[in-house]
Amino acid sequence: MQHDLAERCRAITGTRWFSVAVLALILANALVLGVETYTGFAARRHDELKLVEHCFLAAFTLEILLRAGAHADRPRDFLRDPWNLFDLAVVLCAFLPVIRENATVLRLLRLARVLRAARFLPQLRIVLVAVARSLPGTVSFLLVGALLLYVYAMVGWLFFASEDPEHYGSLGRAVLTLFLLMTLDGLGDAVRAGLEISRWSIAYYASYVLLGSFVLVNVLIGVVLTSLEEARDMERDLETPPGTPAPQPTPQPTPQPTPQEVLHARVTAARRALADLERSLADLTPPPPSPSAPERDPARPSR
């Protein structure tokens, strides 16, 4: 019975119209959330918007039940998919009494439904997975960036605090100034103000921009690109059914020899055959007698 239920549910969830319908519901839910930000319209249409929200909740509940029913014969596979767990949490939390009574949490929960659109958009799903996988490397990047900001902020406070207290009067102001300079915003004004204080400020700003804006940003881009490639490989593995053999490389066609090459090969083979024949004849021919040793007549008796 579980197998029959799973087959019927998979016949529905596996169709294209089902995915398109769920995606349309998610986009409509996002549109309704945007409409509710207009307080005047939301106050006039409060009952209608409440009814629409209940319809959305019922539709999403039916969808998650169909997806769970498609895994009735193998429920562990349903729980192994993180997207299924996310969808299940978003739908079930709407039924909890504590969350239903809190309008802010409920609105945030409804906003989380918009993220479910990534389930039906493979490229967006790859990007989200890549961002999640790049978090460990991003944390290391943030630690290095924080250390760089702290060191340069302390140096800027020591040299520029008395002359430019607005930007380097304290450690916090120096960090904020350098953080904005990391985006190269206002770099020209900062360099001109620094040159009025000391000519060595050009070395301070040049080294900071080189390390903060070029080196660290390129390292972060490298981490994200590596995670993006890993996410694409994971997506490709999920789309490939288990037991599918790896694609074999297409054999390249063998080039056909020209008539001149064929004739040259035949002449070369004939020459080799003649050389082998001459060597064979030379091995079969007996050596000539030596002229220094006279032949003895066998009829003549020896003395």
CSV table of N, CA, C and O in Angstrom, one decimal, residues 171 175 182 215 298:
chain,number,residue,atom,x,y,z
A,171,LEU,N,39.8,54.7,18.0
A,171,LEU,CA,39.9,53.5,17.3
A,171,LEU,C,38.7,53.1,16.5
A,171,LEU,O,38.8,52.6,15.3
A,175,VAL,N,38.6,52.6,12.4
A,175,VAL,CA,38.1,51.4,11.8
A,175,VAL,C,37.0,51.7,10.8
A,175,VAL,O,37.0,51.1,9.7
A,182,MET,N,37.9,50.6,2.2
A,182,MET,CA,38.1,49.3,1.5
A,182,MET,C,37.3,49.2,0.2
A,182,MET,O,37.7,48.5,-0.7
A,215,VAL,N,44.1,42.3,-2.4
A,215,VAL,CA,44.5,41.0,-2.0
A,215,VAL,C,43.4,40.3,-1.3
A,215,VAL,O,43.0,39.1,-1.7
A,298,PRO,N,91.4,-38.4,-53.6
A,298,PRO,CA,91.1,-39.5,-52.7
A,298,PRO,C,91.6,-40.8,-53.3
A,298,PRO,O,91.8,-41.8,-52.6
